[in-house]
Amino acid sequence: MTATDSADTTSPDEQLVLGLVEQLLDEHPPAAADPVEFLGAQYDLGLGWVHFPEGYGGLGLSPKLQRPIAERLGRAKAPVAYARNPIGAGMGAPTVVTHGSEEQKQRYLRPLFTGEEIWCQLFSEPGAGSDVASLAATAVRDGDEWILNGQKVWTTLAHLSRFGMIIARTNPDLPKHKGLTYFVVDMHAPGVEVRPLRQMTGEAEFNEVFFTDVRIPDRERLGDVGEGWRVALTTLMNERVSIGGAIQARGSGIIREAVGAWERSERTDEVARDRLMRLWTEAEVLRLTNIRAQQLRSKGVPGPEGSVGKIMSAELNKRVTEFAVDLMGPQGMLYTSFEFVRPESALRWDCPQKGFLRMRANSIEGGTTEVMKNILGERMLGLPGDVRTDKELPWKDVPRS
Ligand SMILES: Cc1cc2nc3c(=O)[nH]c(=O)nc-3n(C[C@H](O)[C@H](O)[C@H](O)COP(=O)(O)OP(=O)(O)OC[C@H]3O[C@@H](n4cnc5c(N)ncnc54)[C@H](O)[C@@H]3O)c2cc1C
């Protein structure tokens, strides 16, 4: 393809954003720039989330333009907001921009994008995971404040977080989905206690979090009182896309791990090569499926198609890391260190064995594969719904253990 051909197929919006990317790279060369400064400049140019409104890290353009931006910045080895603050950038920001007040958008979005303020998601509880709407943490109104009590669990990166997205029960007399309200909680407020939960990798990347009479100003509510479930759906829909919807260049991402493991092993037999080619094909199907989903997606909250990428990426990640460990032979059973550490990131592993152990959780976190299949069956294939006996009952009358 010649330069002229490529110019012909590039839309004016794409030319605009690619011009801004070059300006960003000229003014802040990634090799020399401080990551916070670089990401701040990216946000200010509207290249953070290009589909967000102007002034909030976006330009009000189609979300599909984020891909050429990411590809160009990736080639330039620029810092990535998602890597520094995965829950904030992938889920917190779209929730704030959709449901937040003007004050909340101005306060939260930029430091979230630069990674100066890390966010966590406080949805799951010991008695409420897949059925998160049955949760029991309470928020009781006291003038201009709410008093929060309860326990959350599996809270990724809570130990590093400045803010958390939390849903709490504000009316136990209503059915479970209707009595919930959504807040941004200050993780440094008095009464917030974060305790590590150690995983089978040896690390404690997630936590249990206890709230005892924590005061949340009413201005930190996201959405109306009793509308918490509607706001939570924005977070959850974005979570699935954020986990499984990444579109990387062909051959990069998790499949590069498989190719790297195969090259390191120096295996030349057909069995190993056949396994690698199957994985490659699956990775490519996932990549093309995600490209199609992104092309079809208009602005706004993603739909149930995000569950397809979520299921496929969970299974692919598990199979790739299993392949990598298998190729190591008996050495794959050795583990470098089981030291208890508090990682700075939820996305990195330093040896194939750790990758193998960590990826087992992919079909649980962000909604289990079984629950994703329910969503696809009901919302995309129109199959009969799951059995739900408690949907219309007041929450306080639903038996719980
Ligand atoms: C690594 C990791 C990180 C996490 N990070 C966070 C976080 O940051 N914030 C947060 O809020 N939560 C987080 N979670 C929690 C996660 O969202 C829940 O673990 C998940 O939703 C499942 O809930 P549960 O563990 O209570 O299992 P349960 O809901 O008790 O499910 C148990 C089993 O029953 C199956 N099941 C349940 N209901 C159905 C159904 N209707 N149909 C068919 N099968 C069903 C499930 O698929 C599963 O196999 C994290 C989890 C992990 C593993």
XYZ file of C-alpha atoms and ligand atoms in Angstrom:
454
model
C 0.000 0.000 0.000
C 1.358 3.453 -0.867
C 1.236 6.482 1.392
C -1.480 7.943 -0.855
C -3.646 4.808 -0.557
C -3.359 4.897 3.193
C -4.275 8.605 3.346
C -7.366 7.842 1.237
C -8.659 5.239 3.654
C -8.034 7.286 6.807
C -11.091 9.227 7.968
C -10.776 12.908 8.946
C -11.347 11.941 12.600
C -8.562 9.393 12.441
C -6.245 11.899 10.806
C -7.079 14.341 13.597
C -6.307 11.898 16.418
C -3.171 10.541 14.759
C -1.951 14.133 14.334
C -2.552 14.736 18.037
C -0.670 11.543 18.902
C 2.362 12.772 16.931
C 2.117 16.114 18.751
C 2.050 14.271 22.083
C 5.080 12.163 21.165
C 7.012 15.218 19.919
C 6.294 17.295 23.010
C 6.784 14.443 25.509
C 9.174 11.801 24.109
C 8.241 8.669 26.132
C 11.847 7.612 26.730
C 12.546 10.847 28.606
C 9.142 11.858 29.994
C 7.874 11.158 33.476
C 4.879 8.752 33.082
C 2.541 11.018 35.075
C 3.459 14.007 32.938
C 3.069 11.982 29.723
C -0.320 10.566 30.686
C -1.502 13.997 31.896
C -0.645 15.443 28.476
C -2.397 12.518 26.755
C -5.508 13.174 28.847
C -5.430 16.920 28.126
C -5.245 16.299 24.358
C -8.385 14.128 24.539
C -6.498 10.919 23.740
C -7.214 9.166 27.050
C -10.612 7.729 26.189
C -11.288 9.237 22.780
C -15.057 8.591 23.032
C -15.394 10.559 26.293
C -16.570 14.179 25.986
C -14.064 16.969 25.422
C -12.583 18.209 28.680
C -12.793 14.751 30.282
C -9.930 13.005 28.535
C -11.787 12.544 25.253
C -12.878 14.200 22.014
C -16.421 12.823 21.724
C -15.369 10.585 18.809
C -15.986 6.919 17.994
C -14.413 4.439 20.474
C -12.882 2.544 17.547
C -10.343 5.361 17.172
C -8.745 4.269 20.431
C -7.112 1.350 18.636
C -4.910 3.347 16.227
C -3.971 5.610 19.142
C -2.982 2.631 21.292
C -1.056 1.017 18.427
C 0.977 4.161 17.728
C 1.664 4.773 21.423
C 2.568 1.101 21.864
C 5.177 1.325 19.089
C 6.610 4.402 20.813
C 6.728 2.472 24.138
C 4.623 5.111 25.868
C 3.260 4.532 29.399
C -0.176 2.891 29.542
C -2.846 4.174 31.934
C -4.552 0.784 32.118
C -1.344 -0.953 33.233
C -0.892 1.521 36.088
C -4.514 1.631 37.197
C -6.473 -1.221 35.575
C -9.651 -0.982 37.611
C -9.710 2.809 37.590
C -9.018 3.214 33.886
C -11.089 0.247 32.699
C -14.129 0.543 34.959
C -13.999 3.572 37.283
C -13.609 6.163 34.552
C -16.538 5.014 32.362
C -18.739 4.839 35.468
C -17.777 8.350 36.607
C -18.171 9.855 33.141
C -21.598 8.237 32.676
C -23.116 8.852 36.107
C -20.918 11.401 37.891
C -21.652 15.043 38.654
C -19.606 17.776 37.008
C -17.610 18.126 40.234
C -16.879 14.371 40.373
C -15.710 14.239 36.751
C -13.376 17.198 37.272
C -12.041 15.779 40.521
C -11.496 12.130 39.606
C -10.786 11.488 35.930
C -7.380 13.084 35.363
C -5.497 11.697 38.417
C -7.123 8.336 37.728
C -5.758 8.360 34.180
C -2.261 9.425 35.212
C -2.177 6.720 37.913
C -1.639 9.267 40.688
C -4.797 7.857 42.305
C -5.428 4.121 42.059
C -8.999 2.803 42.235
C -10.509 -0.485 43.369
C -13.892 -2.179 42.971
C -15.760 -3.079 46.171
C -18.638 -5.216 44.932
C -18.083 -8.838 46.071
C -18.850 -9.902 49.627
C -18.425 -13.221 51.449
C -22.132 -13.946 50.791
C -22.517 -12.218 47.432
C -20.324 -12.947 44.397
C -22.074 -14.071 41.222
C -25.312 -12.828 42.760
C -23.744 -9.526 43.755
C -27.133 -7.752 43.989
C -27.854 -9.768 47.141
C -25.055 -7.933 49.001
C -25.419 -6.958 52.661
C -23.140 -3.936 53.307
C -25.347 -1.053 54.427
C -25.289 2.712 54.023
C -27.616 4.701 56.277
C -28.279 8.377 55.648
C -27.259 10.900 58.295
C -27.913 14.446 57.041
C -25.471 15.209 54.234
C -23.540 12.002 54.866
C -24.003 8.240 54.692
C -22.690 5.812 57.321
C -21.234 2.695 55.735
C -20.843 -0.678 57.480
C -19.980 -4.111 56.113
C -17.333 -6.318 54.569
C -16.117 -6.644 50.994
C -13.808 -9.345 49.675
C -11.434 -10.205 46.788
C -10.747 -6.488 46.373
C -7.913 -6.261 43.849
C -5.308 -3.570 44.627
C -7.262 -2.178 47.616
C -3.912 -1.887 49.411
C -2.773 0.713 46.878
C -6.085 2.437 46.305
C -7.041 5.998 47.019
C -10.698 5.509 46.014
C -13.105 2.607 45.731
C -16.343 2.059 43.833
C -18.802 0.586 46.284
C -22.422 -0.536 46.195
C -24.300 -0.698 49.484
C -27.830 -1.493 50.589
C -29.745 1.659 51.403
C -33.245 0.139 51.567
C -33.647 -3.480 52.789
C -37.444 -3.336 52.321
C -37.131 -3.317 48.531
C -36.215 -6.293 46.280
C -32.467 -6.860 46.046
C -31.766 -4.923 42.842
C -33.840 -1.905 43.879
C -32.508 -1.044 47.338
C -28.889 -0.372 46.333
C -26.935 2.887 46.047
C -23.498 3.459 44.514
C -20.751 5.598 46.088
C -17.137 6.575 45.653
C -15.475 5.804 48.978
C -12.252 7.354 50.236
C -10.035 4.373 51.081
C -8.075 6.518 53.549
C -11.177 7.509 55.576
C -11.379 6.521 59.273
C -13.037 3.092 59.679
C -11.648 1.542 56.458
C -9.461 -1.498 57.151
C -7.686 -3.357 54.332
C -6.337 -6.859 55.058
C -4.310 -8.963 52.599
C -5.630 -12.217 51.128
C -2.833 -14.489 49.968
C -3.265 -16.269 46.651
C -1.746 -19.548 45.454
C 0.971 -17.554 43.691
C 2.186 -16.559 47.171
C 1.290 -12.924 46.528
C -1.560 -10.914 48.002
C -2.800 -8.895 45.077
C -6.289 -8.773 46.533
C -7.753 -8.058 49.955
C -10.690 -8.165 52.284
C -11.925 -4.730 53.287
C -13.887 -3.902 56.437
C -15.971 -0.736 56.821
C -16.929 0.365 60.313
C -19.048 3.526 60.551
C -17.272 5.058 57.567
C -18.734 8.442 56.641
C -19.288 9.149 52.944
C -20.438 12.655 51.945
C -23.641 12.538 49.894
C -21.861 14.401 47.084
C -19.786 11.207 46.600
C -22.879 9.260 45.554
C -22.827 8.143 41.897
C -26.348 8.204 40.504
C -29.608 8.530 42.443
C -30.475 6.863 45.736
C -31.784 3.357 44.927
C -30.243 3.437 41.417
C -27.066 1.617 42.466
C -27.735 -1.461 40.359
C -28.122 0.578 37.169
C -24.801 2.331 37.885
C -23.161 -1.004 38.802
C -24.152 -2.429 35.404
C -22.075 0.296 33.742
C -19.086 -0.840 35.812
C -19.717 -4.544 35.141
C -20.238 -4.178 31.385
C -17.023 -2.183 31.134
C -15.238 -4.705 33.348
C -15.871 -7.515 30.855
C -14.592 -5.474 27.936
C -11.666 -4.273 30.010
C -10.679 -7.863 30.906
C -11.366 -9.673 27.648
C -11.747 -6.971 25.000
C -8.168 -5.786 24.505
C -7.207 -5.517 20.846
C -3.511 -5.990 20.340
C -1.455 -6.299 17.203
C -1.477 -9.792 15.677
C 0.968 -12.049 17.540
C 1.267 -9.821 20.618
C -0.346 -10.106 24.055
C -0.746 -13.531 25.649
C -0.008 -15.448 22.451
C 3.494 -13.973 22.448
C 4.039 -15.853 25.716
C 3.176 -19.105 23.939
C 5.520 -18.419 21.021
C 8.283 -17.355 23.437
C 7.857 -20.532 25.482
C 7.994 -22.659 22.308
C 11.146 -20.908 21.095
C 12.839 -21.249 24.487
C 12.014 -24.944 24.648
C 13.677 -25.625 21.269
C 11.041 -28.278 20.662
C 10.677 -29.175 17.021
C 8.133 -32.007 17.281
C 4.776 -31.801 15.564
C 2.770 -32.277 18.757
C 4.103 -29.092 20.343
C 3.836 -27.167 17.082
C 0.272 -28.343 16.545
C -0.675 -27.166 20.049
C 0.974 -23.810 19.411
C -0.865 -23.358 16.110
C -4.206 -24.148 17.735
C -3.504 -21.515 20.388
C -2.461 -19.035 17.724
C -5.718 -19.640 15.849
C -7.788 -19.167 19.012
C -5.920 -15.945 19.819
C -6.581 -14.653 16.330
C -10.285 -15.558 16.514
C -10.512 -13.682 19.816
C -8.679 -10.680 18.373
C -10.937 -10.498 15.313
C -14.061 -11.008 17.448
C -13.021 -8.094 19.651
C -12.288 -5.913 16.620
C -15.775 -6.655 15.290
C -17.369 -5.925 18.675
C -15.506 -2.624 18.872
C -16.486 -1.633 15.324
C -20.148 -2.297 16.097
C -20.052 -0.517 19.441
C -21.249 3.029 19.385
C -20.486 5.393 22.231
C -21.873 4.550 25.644
C -22.028 1.465 27.798
C -20.891 -1.784 26.095
C -23.496 -4.513 25.671
C -23.513 -8.255 26.454
C -21.078 -8.978 23.605
C -18.311 -8.138 26.108
C -19.031 -11.518 27.732
C -17.823 -13.334 24.577
C -14.337 -11.816 24.850
C -14.338 -12.356 28.608
C -15.012 -16.118 28.276
C -12.618 -16.618 25.364
C -9.739 -14.681 26.894
C -10.086 -16.515 30.233
C -9.880 -19.904 28.529
C -7.079 -18.834 26.183
C -4.964 -17.400 29.009
C -5.336 -20.623 30.956
C -4.408 -22.785 27.975
C -1.407 -20.655 26.962
C 0.118 -20.675 30.434
C -0.510 -24.435 30.704
C 1.297 -24.922 27.382
C 4.241 -22.809 28.592
C 4.606 -24.858 31.784
C 4.189 -28.188 29.926
C 7.045 -27.274 27.606
C 9.331 -26.825 30.603
C 8.977 -30.486 31.567
C 9.732 -31.317 35.231
C 11.166 -27.823 35.732
C 7.633 -26.501 35.294
C 6.795 -27.959 38.691
C 9.456 -25.861 40.441
C 8.532 -22.473 41.808
C 11.086 -19.722 42.223
C 9.772 -18.165 45.413
C 6.662 -18.439 47.520
C 7.513 -15.255 49.383
C 4.524 -13.259 50.594
C 4.594 -9.993 48.643
C 2.140 -7.163 48.013
C 2.410 -6.542 44.265
C 2.240 -3.081 42.734
C 0.331 -4.444 39.756
C -2.292 -7.087 39.047
C -1.054 -7.755 35.543
C 2.541 -8.951 35.721
C 4.227 -12.266 36.380
C 7.918 -12.963 36.377
C 8.005 -16.685 35.478
C 5.744 -19.056 33.484
C 4.867 -21.011 36.637
C 3.462 -17.901 38.294
C 1.571 -17.033 35.106
C 0.081 -20.529 35.118
C -1.107 -20.207 38.739
C -2.408 -16.650 38.333
C -4.404 -17.372 35.177
C -6.464 -20.060 36.940
C -8.443 -17.148 38.406
C -9.369 -15.690 35.020
C -12.544 -17.735 34.718
C -13.671 -16.484 38.162
C -12.660 -12.803 38.390
C -14.904 -10.264 36.726
C -17.778 -12.794 36.693
C -17.380 -16.542 36.272
C -17.462 -18.302 32.905
C -20.721 -20.011 33.942
C -22.341 -16.656 34.673
C -21.031 -15.202 31.380
C -22.662 -18.141 29.584
C -25.945 -17.350 31.327
C -25.699 -13.749 30.116
C -24.994 -14.835 26.544
C -27.777 -17.424 26.621
C -30.354 -14.977 27.921
C -29.374 -11.676 26.391
C -27.901 -12.686 23.044
C -29.489 -16.041 22.192
C -32.885 -15.338 23.798
C -32.907 -18.581 25.779
C -35.172 -18.932 28.844
C -33.864 -17.153 31.948
C -32.045 -18.676 34.923
C -34.268 -19.629 37.899
C -34.630 -16.553 40.145
C -36.907 -17.120 43.102
C -35.922 -14.038 45.114
C -36.159 -11.347 42.457
C -39.387 -9.747 43.638
C -39.087 -10.400 47.401
C -38.047 -7.627 49.799
C -34.306 -8.199 50.414
C -34.824 -8.468 54.194
C -37.179 -11.457 53.680
C -34.763 -13.489 51.541
C -33.205 -16.325 53.599
C -29.395 -16.093 53.790
C -26.680 -17.980 55.583
C -8.324 -12.850 41.126
C -9.680 -12.286 41.522
C -9.828 -10.908 41.608
C -11.063 -10.381 41.992
N -11.173 -9.009 42.119
C -12.344 -8.485 42.545
C -12.453 -7.069 42.781
O -11.481 -6.303 42.596
N -13.618 -6.580 43.250
C -14.698 -7.377 43.459
O -15.744 -6.851 43.850
N -14.639 -8.721 43.270
C -13.485 -9.282 42.806
N -13.381 -10.656 42.620
C -14.551 -11.493 42.965
C -15.241 -12.120 41.763
O -16.009 -11.169 41.078
C -16.101 -13.257 42.318
O -15.212 -14.241 42.833
C -16.983 -13.893 41.257
O -17.984 -12.992 40.838
C -17.654 -15.195 41.753
O -18.243 -15.019 42.989
P -17.953 -16.041 44.187
O -16.467 -16.178 44.315
O -18.714 -15.574 45.381
O -18.505 -17.449 43.692
P -20.022 -17.939 43.699
O -20.899 -16.849 43.166
O -20.340 -18.473 45.057
O -19.982 -19.115 42.638
C -19.547 -20.460 42.980
C -19.713 -21.321 41.750
O -21.110 -21.382 41.358
C -21.280 -20.983 40.010
N -22.531 -20.230 39.868
C -22.984 -19.262 40.704
N -24.182 -18.787 40.253
C -24.471 -19.471 39.113
C -25.563 -19.441 38.197
N -26.595 -18.601 38.364
N -25.524 -20.272 37.138
C -24.467 -21.151 36.966
N -23.420 -21.237 37.823
C -23.413 -20.402 38.873
C -20.084 -20.109 39.698
O -19.806 -20.081 38.303
C -18.974 -20.774 40.505
O -18.439 -21.850 39.793
C -12.171 -11.221 42.243
C -12.017 -12.614 42.136
C -10.789 -13.140 41.787
C -10.658 -14.634 41.687
